[in-house]
CSV table of C-alpha atoms in Angstrom, one decimal:
chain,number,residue,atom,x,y,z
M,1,UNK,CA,-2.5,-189.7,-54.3
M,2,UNK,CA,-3.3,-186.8,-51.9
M,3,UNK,CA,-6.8,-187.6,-51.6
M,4,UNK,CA,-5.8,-191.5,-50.8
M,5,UNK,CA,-3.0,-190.5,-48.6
M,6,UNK,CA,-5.5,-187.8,-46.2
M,7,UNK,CA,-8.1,-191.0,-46.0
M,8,UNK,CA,-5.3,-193.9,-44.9
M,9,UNK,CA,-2.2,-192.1,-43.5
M,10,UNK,CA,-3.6,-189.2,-41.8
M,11,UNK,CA,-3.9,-191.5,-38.6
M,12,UNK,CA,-0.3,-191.8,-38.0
M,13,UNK,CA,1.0,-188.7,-39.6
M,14,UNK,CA,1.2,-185.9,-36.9
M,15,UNK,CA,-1.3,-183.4,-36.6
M,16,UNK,CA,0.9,-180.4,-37.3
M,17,UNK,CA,2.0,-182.1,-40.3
M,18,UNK,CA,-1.7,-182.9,-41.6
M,19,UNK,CA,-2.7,-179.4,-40.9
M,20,UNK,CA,-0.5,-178.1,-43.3
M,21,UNK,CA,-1.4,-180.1,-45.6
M,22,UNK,CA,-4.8,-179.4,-45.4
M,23,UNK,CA,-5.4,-176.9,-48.3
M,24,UNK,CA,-3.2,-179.4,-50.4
M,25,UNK,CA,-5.8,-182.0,-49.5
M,26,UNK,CA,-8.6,-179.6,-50.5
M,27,UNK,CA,-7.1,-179.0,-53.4
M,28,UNK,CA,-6.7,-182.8,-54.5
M,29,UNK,CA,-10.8,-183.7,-53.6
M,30,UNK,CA,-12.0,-180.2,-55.6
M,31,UNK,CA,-9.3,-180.8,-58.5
M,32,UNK,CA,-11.0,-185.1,-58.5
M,33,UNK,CA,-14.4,-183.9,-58.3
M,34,UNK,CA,-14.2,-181.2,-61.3
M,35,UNK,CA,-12.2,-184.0,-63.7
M,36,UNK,CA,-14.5,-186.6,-62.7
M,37,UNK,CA,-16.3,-186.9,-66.0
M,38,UNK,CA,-13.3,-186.2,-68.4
M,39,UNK,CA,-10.3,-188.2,-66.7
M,40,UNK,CA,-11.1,-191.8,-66.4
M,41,UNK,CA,-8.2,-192.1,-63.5
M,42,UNK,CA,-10.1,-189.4,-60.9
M,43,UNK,CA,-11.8,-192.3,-60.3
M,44,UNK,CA,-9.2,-194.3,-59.3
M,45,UNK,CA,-9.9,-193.8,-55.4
M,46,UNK,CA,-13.5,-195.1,-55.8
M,47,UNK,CA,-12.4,-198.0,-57.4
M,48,UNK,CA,-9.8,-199.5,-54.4
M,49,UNK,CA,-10.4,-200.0,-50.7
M,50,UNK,CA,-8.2,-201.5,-47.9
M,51,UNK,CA,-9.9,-203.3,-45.1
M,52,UNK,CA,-8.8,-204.8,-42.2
M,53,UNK,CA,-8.7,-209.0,-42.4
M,54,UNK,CA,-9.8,-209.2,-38.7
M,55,UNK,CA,-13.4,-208.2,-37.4
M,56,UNK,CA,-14.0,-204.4,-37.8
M,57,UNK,CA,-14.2,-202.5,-34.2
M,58,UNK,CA,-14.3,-198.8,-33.8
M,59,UNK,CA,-11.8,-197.0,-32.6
M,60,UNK,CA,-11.4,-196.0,-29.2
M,61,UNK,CA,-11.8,-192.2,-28.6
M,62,UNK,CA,-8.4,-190.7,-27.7
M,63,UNK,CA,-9.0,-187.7,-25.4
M,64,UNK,CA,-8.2,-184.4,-27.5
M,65,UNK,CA,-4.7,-182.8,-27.8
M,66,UNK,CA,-3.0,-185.9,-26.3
M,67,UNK,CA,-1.7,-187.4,-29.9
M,68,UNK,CA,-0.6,-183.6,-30.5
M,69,UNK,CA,1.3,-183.9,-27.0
M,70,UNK,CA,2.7,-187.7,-28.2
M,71,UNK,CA,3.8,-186.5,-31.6
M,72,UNK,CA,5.4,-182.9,-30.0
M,73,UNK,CA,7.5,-184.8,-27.9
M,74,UNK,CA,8.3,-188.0,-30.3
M,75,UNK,CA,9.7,-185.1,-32.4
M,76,UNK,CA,11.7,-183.6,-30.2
M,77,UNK,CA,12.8,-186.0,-28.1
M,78,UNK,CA,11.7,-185.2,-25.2
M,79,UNK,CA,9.7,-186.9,-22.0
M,80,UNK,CA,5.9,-186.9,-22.0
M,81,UNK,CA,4.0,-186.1,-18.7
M,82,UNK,CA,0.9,-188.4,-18.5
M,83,UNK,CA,-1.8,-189.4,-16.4
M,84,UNK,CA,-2.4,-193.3,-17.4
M,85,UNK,CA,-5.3,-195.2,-16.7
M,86,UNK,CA,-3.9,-199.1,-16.7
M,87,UNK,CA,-6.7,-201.4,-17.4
M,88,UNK,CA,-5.3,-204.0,-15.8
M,89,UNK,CA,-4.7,-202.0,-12.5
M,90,UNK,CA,-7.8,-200.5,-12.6
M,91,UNK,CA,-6.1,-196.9,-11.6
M,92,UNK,CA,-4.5,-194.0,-13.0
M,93,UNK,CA,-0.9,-193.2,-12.4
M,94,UNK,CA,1.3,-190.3,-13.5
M,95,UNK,CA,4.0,-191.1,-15.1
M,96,UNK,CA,7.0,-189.5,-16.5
M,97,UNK,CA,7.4,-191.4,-19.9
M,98,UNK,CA,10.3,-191.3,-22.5
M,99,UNK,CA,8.6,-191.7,-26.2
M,100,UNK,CA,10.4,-194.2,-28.4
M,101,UNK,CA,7.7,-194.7,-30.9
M,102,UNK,CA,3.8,-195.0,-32.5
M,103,UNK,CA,2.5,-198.2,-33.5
M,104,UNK,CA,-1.0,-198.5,-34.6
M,105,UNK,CA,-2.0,-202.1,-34.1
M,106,UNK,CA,-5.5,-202.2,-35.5
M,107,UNK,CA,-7.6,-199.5,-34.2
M,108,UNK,CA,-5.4,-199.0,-31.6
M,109,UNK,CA,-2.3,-196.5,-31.3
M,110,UNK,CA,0.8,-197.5,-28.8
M,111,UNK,CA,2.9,-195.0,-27.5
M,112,UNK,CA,6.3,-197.1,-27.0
M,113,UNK,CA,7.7,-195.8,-23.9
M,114,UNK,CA,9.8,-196.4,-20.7
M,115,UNK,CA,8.9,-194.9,-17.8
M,116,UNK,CA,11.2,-192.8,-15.3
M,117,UNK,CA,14.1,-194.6,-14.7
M,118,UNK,CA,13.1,-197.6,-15.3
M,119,UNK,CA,14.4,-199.7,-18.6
M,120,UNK,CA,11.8,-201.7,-19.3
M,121,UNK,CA,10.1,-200.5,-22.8
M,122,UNK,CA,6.2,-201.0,-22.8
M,123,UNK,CA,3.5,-199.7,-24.7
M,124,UNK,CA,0.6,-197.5,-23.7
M,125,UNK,CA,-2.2,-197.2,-25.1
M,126,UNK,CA,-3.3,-193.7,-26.2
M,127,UNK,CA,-7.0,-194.0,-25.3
M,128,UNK,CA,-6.0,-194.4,-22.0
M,129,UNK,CA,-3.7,-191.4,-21.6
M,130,UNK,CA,-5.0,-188.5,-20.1
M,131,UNK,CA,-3.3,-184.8,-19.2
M,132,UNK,CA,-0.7,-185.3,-21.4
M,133,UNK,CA,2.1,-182.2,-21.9
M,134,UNK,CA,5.6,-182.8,-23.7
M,135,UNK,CA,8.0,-181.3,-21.1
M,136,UNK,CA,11.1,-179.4,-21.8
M,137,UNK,CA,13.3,-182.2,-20.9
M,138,UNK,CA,15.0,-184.2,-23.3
M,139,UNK,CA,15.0,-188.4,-23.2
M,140,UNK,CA,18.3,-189.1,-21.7
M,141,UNK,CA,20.0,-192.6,-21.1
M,142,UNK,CA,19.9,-194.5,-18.0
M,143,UNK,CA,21.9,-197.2,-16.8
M,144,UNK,CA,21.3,-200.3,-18.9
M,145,UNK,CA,19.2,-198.3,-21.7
M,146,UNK,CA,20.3,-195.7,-24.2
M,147,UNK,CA,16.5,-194.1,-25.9
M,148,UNK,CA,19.1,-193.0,-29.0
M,149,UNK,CA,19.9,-196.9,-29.6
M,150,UNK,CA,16.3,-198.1,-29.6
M,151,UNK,CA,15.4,-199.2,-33.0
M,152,UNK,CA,11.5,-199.3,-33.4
M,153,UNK,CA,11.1,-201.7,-36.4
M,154,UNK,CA,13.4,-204.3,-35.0
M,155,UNK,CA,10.7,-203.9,-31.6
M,156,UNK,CA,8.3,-205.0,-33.8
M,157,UNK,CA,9.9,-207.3,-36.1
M,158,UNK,CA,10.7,-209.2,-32.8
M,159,UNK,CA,6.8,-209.7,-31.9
M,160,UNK,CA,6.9,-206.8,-29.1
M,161,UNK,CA,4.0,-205.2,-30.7
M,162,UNK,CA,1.8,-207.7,-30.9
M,163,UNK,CA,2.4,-208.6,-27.0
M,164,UNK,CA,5.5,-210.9,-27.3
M,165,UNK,CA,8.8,-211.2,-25.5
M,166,UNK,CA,10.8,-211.1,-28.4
M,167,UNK,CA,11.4,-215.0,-28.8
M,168,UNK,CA,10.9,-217.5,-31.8
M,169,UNK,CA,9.5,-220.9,-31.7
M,170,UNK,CA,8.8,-223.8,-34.1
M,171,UNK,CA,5.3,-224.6,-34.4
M,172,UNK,CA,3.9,-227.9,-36.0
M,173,UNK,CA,0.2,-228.2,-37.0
M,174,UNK,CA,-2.2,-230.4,-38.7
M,175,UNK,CA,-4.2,-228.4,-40.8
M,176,UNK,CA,-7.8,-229.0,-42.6
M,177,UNK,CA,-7.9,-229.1,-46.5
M,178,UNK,CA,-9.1,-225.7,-46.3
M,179,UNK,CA,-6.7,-223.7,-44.1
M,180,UNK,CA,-3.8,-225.9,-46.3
M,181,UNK,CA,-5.0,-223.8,-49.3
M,182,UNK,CA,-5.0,-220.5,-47.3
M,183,UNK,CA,-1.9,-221.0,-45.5
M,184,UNK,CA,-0.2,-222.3,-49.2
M,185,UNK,CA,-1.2,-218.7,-50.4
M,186,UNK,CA,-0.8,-216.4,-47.5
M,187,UNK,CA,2.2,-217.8,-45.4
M,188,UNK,CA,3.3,-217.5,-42.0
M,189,UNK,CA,7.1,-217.6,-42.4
M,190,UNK,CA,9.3,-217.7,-45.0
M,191,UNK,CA,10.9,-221.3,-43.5
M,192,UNK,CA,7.0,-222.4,-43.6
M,193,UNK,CA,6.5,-226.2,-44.7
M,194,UNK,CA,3.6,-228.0,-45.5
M,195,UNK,CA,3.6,-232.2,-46.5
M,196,UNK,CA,0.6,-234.3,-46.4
M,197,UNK,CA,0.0,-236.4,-44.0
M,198,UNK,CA,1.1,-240.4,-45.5
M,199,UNK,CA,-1.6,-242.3,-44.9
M,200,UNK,CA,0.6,-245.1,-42.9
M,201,UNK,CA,1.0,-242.2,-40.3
M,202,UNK,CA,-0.3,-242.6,-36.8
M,203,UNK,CA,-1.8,-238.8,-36.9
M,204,UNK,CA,-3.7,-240.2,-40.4
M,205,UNK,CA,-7.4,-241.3,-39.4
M,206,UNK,CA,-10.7,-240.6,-40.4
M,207,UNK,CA,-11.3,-237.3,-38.6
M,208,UNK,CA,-7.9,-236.1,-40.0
M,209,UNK,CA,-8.1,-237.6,-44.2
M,210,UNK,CA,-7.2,-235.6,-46.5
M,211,UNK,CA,-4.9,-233.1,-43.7
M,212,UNK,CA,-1.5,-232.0,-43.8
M,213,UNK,CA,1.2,-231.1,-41.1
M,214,UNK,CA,3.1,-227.5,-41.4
M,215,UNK,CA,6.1,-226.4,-39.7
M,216,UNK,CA,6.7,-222.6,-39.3
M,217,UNK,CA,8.9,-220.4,-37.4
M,218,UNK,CA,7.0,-217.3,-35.8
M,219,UNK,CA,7.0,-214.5,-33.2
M,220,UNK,CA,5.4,-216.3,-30.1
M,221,UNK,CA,3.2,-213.4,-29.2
M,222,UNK,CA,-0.6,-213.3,-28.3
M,223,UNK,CA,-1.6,-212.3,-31.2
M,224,UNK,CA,-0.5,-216.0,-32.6
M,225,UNK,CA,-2.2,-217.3,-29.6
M,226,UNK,CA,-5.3,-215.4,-30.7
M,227,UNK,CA,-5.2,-216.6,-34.4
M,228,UNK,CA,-4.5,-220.3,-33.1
M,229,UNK,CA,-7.6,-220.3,-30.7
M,230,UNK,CA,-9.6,-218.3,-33.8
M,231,UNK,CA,-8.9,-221.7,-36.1
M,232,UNK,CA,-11.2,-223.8,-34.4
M,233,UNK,CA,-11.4,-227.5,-35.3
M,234,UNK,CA,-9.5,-226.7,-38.7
């Protein structure tokens, strides 16, 4: 379990956290390595491995000390004082930014923020962030916002996270034989239907035999935008 947990959650646990565990995690790998040939489960960790269902990318490098910055001041609620390099800008900023969260979409960590006063919540990538020093000064209110009330799995429940403004819509597509099969296994909603297509249908022709039309409610992010266009002609 230690040995799994320092290879999969290390990433989002903080770094003060992991350095204590350290010796515990030494411990573990020694402890799997000595029992190897007598204990048929210290083999356990060779025998499972997560990947990611997307293509592989390598993680961007964050620039050291900033995630130790993030996590001090996630902990303590207290503002984080940033230089941020906005890609879509093309310049840095600094920024005064109240922490609200850590998401790590992919290989990619968001710092869930607002900024000053401002009540907008956005997320920042870490990669990007630069000079980074928790401050002294706790997250406070401001009008129209309270940091306290901010719940970060409903943000991503909603679709923030994957670059969504937190609305629902009904989607209706006809689907090849093949992606019927997938999407019958690995749903996208919990209201998800699938029918075939009757073959006195108008959408029922040659180029479409054998189809079937779903019906699911979903976040309307990009990221369902991205999995639509990734479908092709299916």
């Amino acid at each position: 379990l230690l040995s799994m947990v320092r290879d999969y959650l290390t990433p989002i646990l903080p770094p003060t956290v992991t350095a204590v565990l350290e010796p515990q995690f030494k411990a573990a790998q020694d402890l799997l390595e000595s029992s190897s040939k007598t204990n048929p489960m210290a083999a356990w960790k060779d025998k499972v491995v997560s990947i990611p269902a997307m293509q592989r990318l390598i993680a961007p490098d964050i620039t050291p000390g900033v995630m130790e910055e993030v996590a001090h001041a996630l902990i303590r609620h207290s503002t984080l004082a940033v230089t941020y390099r906005s890609r879509s800008a093309g310049k840095r900023s600094e920024l005064t930014l109240s922490p609200l969260g850590l998401v790590q979409r992919g290989q990619v960590f968001y710092l869930v923020a607002t900024a000053g006063q401002y009540t907008d919540v956005r997320l920042y990538a870490l990669h990007r962030l630069s000079d980074a020093k928790a401050t002294s000064e706790a997250v406070t209110p401001v009008e129209g916002f309270d940091p306290r009330a901010f719940n970060l799995h409903d943000y991503v429940a909603k679709g923030f996270a994957d670059f969504g403004v937190g609305e629902e819509v009904l989607i209706e597509l006809l689907i090849s034989p093949g992606l019927c099969d997938h999407l019958q296994e690995c749903r996208l909603s919990l209201d998800q239907i699938i029918e075939p297509i009757d073959a006195s249908s108008p959408d029922d022709s040659p180029e479409t035999k054998g189809w079937s039309r779903l019906r699911a409610t979903v976040q309307d992010t990009q990221q369902l935008q991205w999995w639509l266009r990734g479908l092709g002609d299916g």
